[in-house]
Coordinates of C-alpha atoms in Angstrom, one line a residue:
M1 CA -147.2 -2.8 83.8
S2 CA -151.0 -3.4 83.7
I3 CA -153.5 -1.3 85.8
F4 CA -154.0 -4.4 87.9
G5 CA -150.3 -4.7 88.5
V6 CA -150.1 -1.0 89.5
K7 CA -153.0 -1.4 91.9
F8 CA -151.5 -4.5 93.4
L9 CA -148.2 -2.8 93.9
L10 CA -149.8 0.2 95.6
L11 CA -151.7 -2.1 97.8
L12 CA -148.5 -3.8 98.9
V13 CA -146.9 -0.5 99.6
F14 CA -149.9 0.7 101.6
A15 CA -150.0 -2.6 103.6
S16 CA -146.3 -2.3 104.4
T17 CA -146.7 1.3 105.5
V18 CA -149.6 0.4 107.8
L19 CA -147.6 -2.5 109.3
N20 CA -144.5 -0.4 109.8
F21 CA -146.6 2.4 111.4
T22 CA -148.3 -0.2 113.7
A23 CA -145.0 -1.6 114.7
S24 CA -143.5 1.8 115.4
A25 CA -146.6 2.9 117.3
Q26 CA -146.2 0.1 119.9
P27 CA -145.4 1.8 123.2
V28 CA -142.0 1.1 124.7
V29 CA -140.6 1.9 128.1
K30 CA -136.8 2.2 127.9
I31 CA -134.9 1.1 131.1
G32 CA -131.1 1.7 131.3
M33 CA -128.8 -0.5 133.4
S34 CA -125.1 0.0 134.0
T35 CA -123.5 -2.9 135.9
A36 CA -120.4 -5.1 136.0
L37 CA -120.5 -7.7 133.2
S38 CA -116.7 -8.0 133.2
G39 CA -114.0 -7.7 135.8
P40 CA -113.5 -9.3 139.2
A41 CA -117.1 -8.6 140.4
K42 CA -118.8 -9.6 137.2
E43 CA -120.8 -12.5 138.6
I44 CA -122.8 -10.1 140.7
G45 CA -123.7 -7.9 137.7
Q46 CA -124.4 -10.8 135.4
Q47 CA -126.7 -12.4 137.9
L48 CA -128.6 -9.1 138.6
K49 CA -129.1 -8.7 134.8
A50 CA -130.2 -12.3 134.3
G51 CA -132.7 -12.1 137.1
A52 CA -134.2 -8.8 135.7
E53 CA -134.3 -10.2 132.2
L54 CA -136.0 -13.4 133.4
H55 CA -139.0 -11.3 134.5
F56 CA -139.0 -8.6 131.8
N57 CA -139.0 -11.3 129.1
F58 CA -141.9 -13.1 130.8
Y59 CA -143.8 -9.8 131.1
N60 CA -143.2 -8.8 127.5
Q61 CA -144.5 -12.2 126.3
H62 CA -147.6 -12.2 128.4
K63 CA -148.6 -8.5 128.5
A64 CA -151.8 -7.0 127.0
D65 CA -151.5 -6.1 123.4
D66 CA -151.8 -2.3 124.2
A67 CA -149.4 -2.4 127.1
A68 CA -145.9 -1.0 126.8
T69 CA -143.0 -3.3 126.0
I70 CA -140.1 -3.1 128.4
E71 CA -136.8 -2.5 126.7
L72 CA -133.8 -3.2 129.0
Q73 CA -130.6 -1.6 127.7
V74 CA -127.6 -2.9 129.6
L75 CA -124.0 -1.5 129.5
D76 CA -120.9 -2.9 131.2
D77 CA -119.0 -0.7 133.6
S78 CA -116.7 -3.4 135.2
Y79 CA -117.6 -1.9 138.6
E80 CA -115.5 1.2 137.8
P81 CA -117.1 4.6 138.5
H82 CA -115.7 6.4 135.4
K83 CA -117.2 3.8 133.1
T84 CA -120.6 4.1 134.9
V85 CA -120.5 7.9 134.2
T86 CA -119.9 7.2 130.5
N87 CA -122.7 4.7 130.5
A88 CA -125.2 6.9 132.3
R89 CA -124.5 9.8 130.0
K90 CA -125.2 7.6 127.0
L91 CA -128.3 6.0 128.5
V92 CA -129.8 9.3 129.8
Y93 CA -128.8 11.9 127.2
E94 CA -128.4 9.8 124.0
N95 CA -130.8 6.9 124.4
K96 CA -133.4 8.8 126.4
V97 CA -134.2 6.0 128.8
D98 CA -137.2 6.5 131.1
A99 CA -135.3 5.4 134.1
L100 CA -131.9 4.0 135.3
F101 CA -132.3 0.6 137.0
G102 CA -130.2 -1.8 139.0
V103 CA -127.0 0.2 138.9
M104 CA -124.4 -1.9 140.8
G105 CA -122.4 -0.4 143.6
T106 CA -121.9 2.6 145.9
P107 CA -118.9 4.3 144.2
T108 CA -120.5 3.8 140.8
S109 CA -123.9 5.3 142.0
Y110 CA -122.1 8.2 143.7
A111 CA -120.2 9.0 140.5
I112 CA -123.4 9.6 138.5
K113 CA -125.0 11.7 141.2
P114 CA -124.5 14.9 139.1
I115 CA -126.3 13.3 136.1
L116 CA -129.2 12.2 138.3
E117 CA -129.5 15.7 139.7
H118 CA -129.4 17.4 136.3
S119 CA -131.6 15.0 134.4
K120 CA -134.1 14.1 137.2
V121 CA -134.3 10.7 135.6
P122 CA -135.6 8.1 138.2
F123 CA -132.8 6.0 139.8
L124 CA -134.5 2.7 140.6
M125 CA -133.4 -0.3 142.7
P126 CA -129.7 0.4 142.8
Y127 CA -127.6 -2.6 144.1
T128 CA -126.4 -0.7 147.1
G129 CA -127.6 0.3 150.6
A130 CA -125.6 3.5 150.8
E131 CA -126.9 6.2 153.1
F132 CA -126.8 9.0 150.5
L133 CA -129.5 7.0 148.5
Q134 CA -131.9 6.5 151.4
E135 CA -133.5 10.0 151.5
P136 CA -132.0 12.2 148.8
H137 CA -133.4 15.7 148.2
T138 CA -131.7 16.5 144.9
F139 CA -132.6 13.5 142.7
N140 CA -135.2 10.8 142.4
V141 CA -134.5 7.3 143.8
F142 CA -136.5 4.2 144.8
N143 CA -134.9 1.5 146.9
L144 CA -136.0 -2.2 147.1
R145 CA -133.3 -3.2 149.6
T146 CA -132.6 -2.1 153.1
S147 CA -129.7 0.3 154.1
Y148 CA -126.2 -0.7 154.8
N149 CA -126.7 0.9 158.2
K150 CA -129.2 -1.8 159.1
E151 CA -127.0 -4.6 157.7
A152 CA -124.0 -3.2 159.8
Q153 CA -126.2 -3.1 162.9
D154 CA -127.1 -6.7 162.4
I155 CA -123.4 -7.7 162.0
V156 CA -122.4 -6.0 165.2
R157 CA -125.5 -7.4 167.0
Y158 CA -124.4 -10.9 165.9
F159 CA -120.7 -10.4 166.9
V160 CA -121.2 -8.5 170.2
D161 CA -124.7 -9.3 171.5
E162 CA -125.0 -12.9 170.4
Q163 CA -121.4 -14.2 170.1
K164 CA -120.0 -12.1 172.9
L165 CA -117.0 -11.0 170.9
K166 CA -114.9 -8.0 172.2
R167 CA -112.0 -7.7 169.8
V168 CA -113.7 -6.8 166.5
A169 CA -111.7 -5.5 163.5
L170 CA -112.7 -4.1 160.1
L171 CA -111.4 -5.0 156.6
I172 CA -112.5 -2.2 154.3
Q173 CA -112.6 -1.6 150.6
A174 CA -111.0 1.8 150.1
D175 CA -113.7 3.8 148.4
E176 CA -117.2 5.2 149.1
F177 CA -118.7 1.8 149.6
G178 CA -116.1 1.0 152.3
L179 CA -116.4 4.3 154.0
T180 CA -120.2 4.1 154.1
V181 CA -120.3 0.7 155.8
E182 CA -117.2 1.5 158.0
K183 CA -119.1 4.4 159.5
S184 CA -122.1 2.3 160.2
L185 CA -120.1 -0.5 161.8
T186 CA -118.0 1.9 163.9
N187 CA -121.2 3.6 165.1
A188 CA -122.9 0.3 166.0
L189 CA -119.8 -0.8 168.0
A190 CA -119.7 2.6 169.8
E191 CA -123.3 2.2 170.8
R192 CA -122.1 -0.9 172.7
G193 CA -119.0 0.7 174.2
F194 CA -116.5 -0.8 171.7
K195 CA -114.4 0.5 168.9
P196 CA -112.5 -1.5 166.2
V197 CA -109.2 -2.9 167.4
V198 CA -107.8 -2.2 163.9
I199 CA -109.1 -1.0 160.6
T200 CA -107.3 -2.4 157.5
R201 CA -108.0 -1.5 153.8
F202 CA -107.5 -2.7 150.3
R203 CA -108.1 -1.2 146.9
R204 CA -111.3 -1.8 144.9
N205 CA -111.1 -4.5 142.2
T206 CA -107.9 -5.9 143.7
D207 CA -107.2 -8.9 146.0
D208 CA -104.2 -7.3 147.7
I209 CA -104.9 -8.4 151.3
E210 CA -101.6 -9.5 152.6
R211 CA -100.9 -6.4 154.7
A212 CA -104.4 -6.6 156.1
L213 CA -103.8 -10.2 157.1
E214 CA -100.6 -9.3 158.9
Q215 CA -102.4 -6.6 160.9
A216 CA -105.2 -9.0 161.8
Q217 CA -102.7 -11.5 163.1
R218 CA -100.9 -8.9 165.1
Y219 CA -104.0 -7.6 166.9
K220 CA -105.4 -11.1 167.8
I221 CA -108.9 -10.4 166.6
E222 CA -112.0 -12.4 167.5
G223 CA -114.3 -11.1 164.8
L224 CA -113.7 -9.4 161.4
A225 CA -116.4 -7.3 159.7
M226 CA -115.5 -7.1 156.0
V227 CA -116.6 -4.7 153.3
G228 CA -115.8 -5.7 149.7
T229 CA -116.6 -8.1 146.9
Y230 CA -116.3 -11.9 147.0
T231 CA -112.8 -12.1 145.4
P232 CA -110.7 -10.3 148.0
L233 CA -112.8 -11.4 150.9
S234 CA -112.6 -15.1 150.0
K235 CA -108.8 -14.8 149.4
F236 CA -108.4 -13.2 152.9
I237 CA -110.5 -15.9 154.6
N238 CA -108.6 -18.7 152.8
R239 CA -105.2 -17.2 153.6
A240 CA -106.2 -16.6 157.2
M241 CA -107.2 -20.3 157.5
E242 CA -103.8 -21.2 156.0
V243 CA -101.8 -19.2 158.6
G244 CA -104.0 -20.4 161.5
L245 CA -105.9 -17.2 162.3
E246 CA -109.0 -18.2 164.2
T247 CA -111.7 -15.7 164.0
Q248 CA -115.3 -15.2 162.9
Y249 CA -116.2 -13.3 159.7
A250 CA -119.1 -11.2 158.5
T251 CA -119.9 -9.0 155.6
V252 CA -122.9 -7.2 154.0
S253 CA -125.1 -8.4 151.1
F254 CA -123.1 -6.7 148.3
A255 CA -120.4 -9.4 148.6
S256 CA -122.8 -12.1 147.3
S257 CA -123.0 -15.0 149.7
N258 CA -123.3 -17.4 146.8
E259 CA -120.1 -16.4 145.1
L260 CA -118.2 -15.9 148.4
F261 CA -119.2 -19.3 149.8
A262 CA -118.3 -21.0 146.6
R263 CA -114.7 -19.8 146.9
L264 CA -114.1 -20.7 150.6
K265 CA -111.9 -23.6 151.7
G266 CA -112.2 -25.5 155.0
K267 CA -114.8 -24.6 157.5
P268 CA -114.5 -20.9 158.5
K269 CA -117.4 -19.3 160.4
V270 CA -118.9 -16.7 158.0
L271 CA -122.1 -14.6 158.2
V272 CA -123.4 -12.6 155.2
T273 CA -126.3 -10.3 155.8
E274 CA -128.9 -10.4 153.0
V275 CA -131.6 -8.0 151.8
V276 CA -133.8 -10.7 150.2
P277 CA -135.0 -14.0 151.7
D278 CA -133.4 -17.3 150.5
P279 CA -135.2 -18.0 147.2
V280 CA -134.9 -21.7 147.7
I281 CA -137.1 -21.8 150.8
C282 CA -139.0 -18.5 150.8
K283 CA -142.8 -18.7 150.8
G284 CA -145.3 -17.0 148.6
K285 CA -146.7 -16.9 145.0
L286 CA -143.8 -14.9 143.6
C287 CA -141.2 -17.2 145.2
D288 CA -143.0 -20.2 143.5
T289 CA -143.1 -18.3 140.2
F290 CA -139.4 -17.5 140.5
R291 CA -138.4 -21.0 141.2
E292 CA -140.4 -22.3 138.3
A293 CA -138.8 -19.8 136.0
V294 CA -135.3 -20.7 137.1
R295 CA -136.1 -24.4 136.7
N296 CA -136.8 -23.7 133.0
S297 CA -133.6 -21.7 132.6
T298 CA -129.8 -22.2 133.1
L299 CA -129.8 -19.9 136.1
S300 CA -129.3 -20.7 139.8
H301 CA -131.5 -20.0 142.8
N302 CA -129.3 -17.4 144.4
E303 CA -130.0 -14.0 146.0
Q304 CA -128.6 -11.8 143.2
V305 CA -130.7 -13.5 140.5
F306 CA -133.7 -13.2 142.9
E307 CA -133.1 -9.6 143.7
G308 CA -132.9 -8.7 140.0
Y309 CA -136.1 -10.6 139.4
L310 CA -138.0 -8.9 142.3
N311 CA -136.7 -5.5 141.0
A312 CA -138.1 -6.2 137.6
Y313 CA -141.4 -7.5 138.9
L314 CA -142.1 -4.4 141.1
L315 CA -141.1 -2.1 138.2
T316 CA -143.6 -3.7 135.8
T317 CA -146.4 -3.6 138.3
A318 CA -145.7 0.1 138.8
I319 CA -145.5 0.9 135.1
Q320 CA -148.9 -0.6 134.6
Q321 CA -150.3 2.0 137.0
C322 CA -149.1 5.0 134.9
E323 CA -150.2 6.5 131.6
L324 CA -147.8 6.5 128.7
P325 CA -145.4 8.2 128.1
I326 CA -144.2 7.4 131.6
D327 CA -144.1 10.4 134.0
S328 CA -141.3 10.2 136.6
D329 CA -143.5 11.3 139.5
C330 CA -146.2 8.8 138.6
L331 CA -143.7 6.0 138.4
L332 CA -142.0 6.8 141.7
N333 CA -145.4 7.1 143.5
A334 CA -146.6 3.9 141.9
L335 CA -143.5 2.0 143.1
Q336 CA -144.0 3.2 146.6
Q337 CA -147.7 2.3 146.5
E338 CA -146.9 -1.2 145.2
L339 CA -144.4 -1.8 147.9
E340 CA -146.8 -0.7 150.6
H341 CA -149.9 -2.4 149.3
N342 CA -149.0 -5.2 146.8
T343 CA -149.6 -8.4 148.8
V344 CA -147.6 -10.5 146.4
I345 CA -144.4 -8.5 147.0
R346 CA -145.0 -8.0 150.7
E347 CA -145.5 -11.7 151.1
V348 CA -142.0 -12.3 149.8
F349 CA -140.4 -10.1 152.5
M350 CA -142.9 -11.3 155.2
L351 CA -143.9 -7.8 156.0
Q352 CA -146.6 -7.1 158.6
P353 CA -149.5 -4.9 157.6
A354 CA -148.1 -1.7 159.2
Q355 CA -144.4 -2.6 158.4
K356 CA -142.7 -0.3 155.9
K357 CA -139.0 -0.9 156.5
L358 CA -137.5 -3.9 154.6
P359 CA -135.8 -6.5 156.9
V360 CA -132.3 -8.0 157.0
Y361 CA -131.8 -11.7 156.6
R362 CA -128.8 -13.9 157.3
S363 CA -126.8 -16.6 155.4
F364 CA -124.1 -18.7 157.2
F365 CA -121.1 -20.7 156.0
Q366 CA -119.8 -22.9 158.8

């Protein structure tokens, strides 16, 4: 080989090394997400993931050259707690993510509490309003949805104060999710001098509701507050319509009004409390940006896609306030500051200047 050839080869090797070093030197913030991508509640998890990716992809394409790339690592847990534990261990201890994000569900979140306490990794925007996540003292959490307690209060307010119902029953998913909301519903009824006329239960990830339907018929209920996912709840309502049970229904946001309503037959009266405004009609810059992004995709304008999108938006704004590598305390403080002072996100939730608590919204099928 000639001297020129050797020099040229060395130049190529040097250039390749520089390019590889530059590529590897690009800052990356790793975000881990465990959610239901399969199983009977998969539409919720798929939509939360899609909404988050919608914004993260936009952010990565338009960020400054020296800004960190967001790497979202998503694992499927089928809404089963033991799978969430396996996923969380992999994400936290093997993949070394900077935060866990958008984990779906109360029993799944509760199952990884020891991992959160041990690792101190930030637990951001879980898809649950469980009370144990509202003000924890042993691990780090940030919520961008109101509590199930507030949703339960609104359901009972609707049934008792507005509709004047007296015979209210509960249909409860038999796990931590069901117990959490059951407690809030029972307390809200007790504040008004009532108690549930009957409490019926079914197992998570099943649609075994026949026994609950028999009990509801026997007790001649006027209102049924339901806690579960869209599959068993829609089956209960449709079967109740078939057997002539005339009652009003309500459930919290986790059920997904979009998926629940799509499965209903006839004209039952159903209320679903929501933790984000209707993305089709909400006002503000971010609402407009979301609708435009959805128009250029295959996604739909529903609350779960919107919630995932809002979660990702707020996270990227907070990350930009912190030096790299990301410090957990900085990230958590930045998220709280953005929620309290970012006019773009506050405009979406229609928050007043001094308002810190996120509101509850309503969707109706009737």
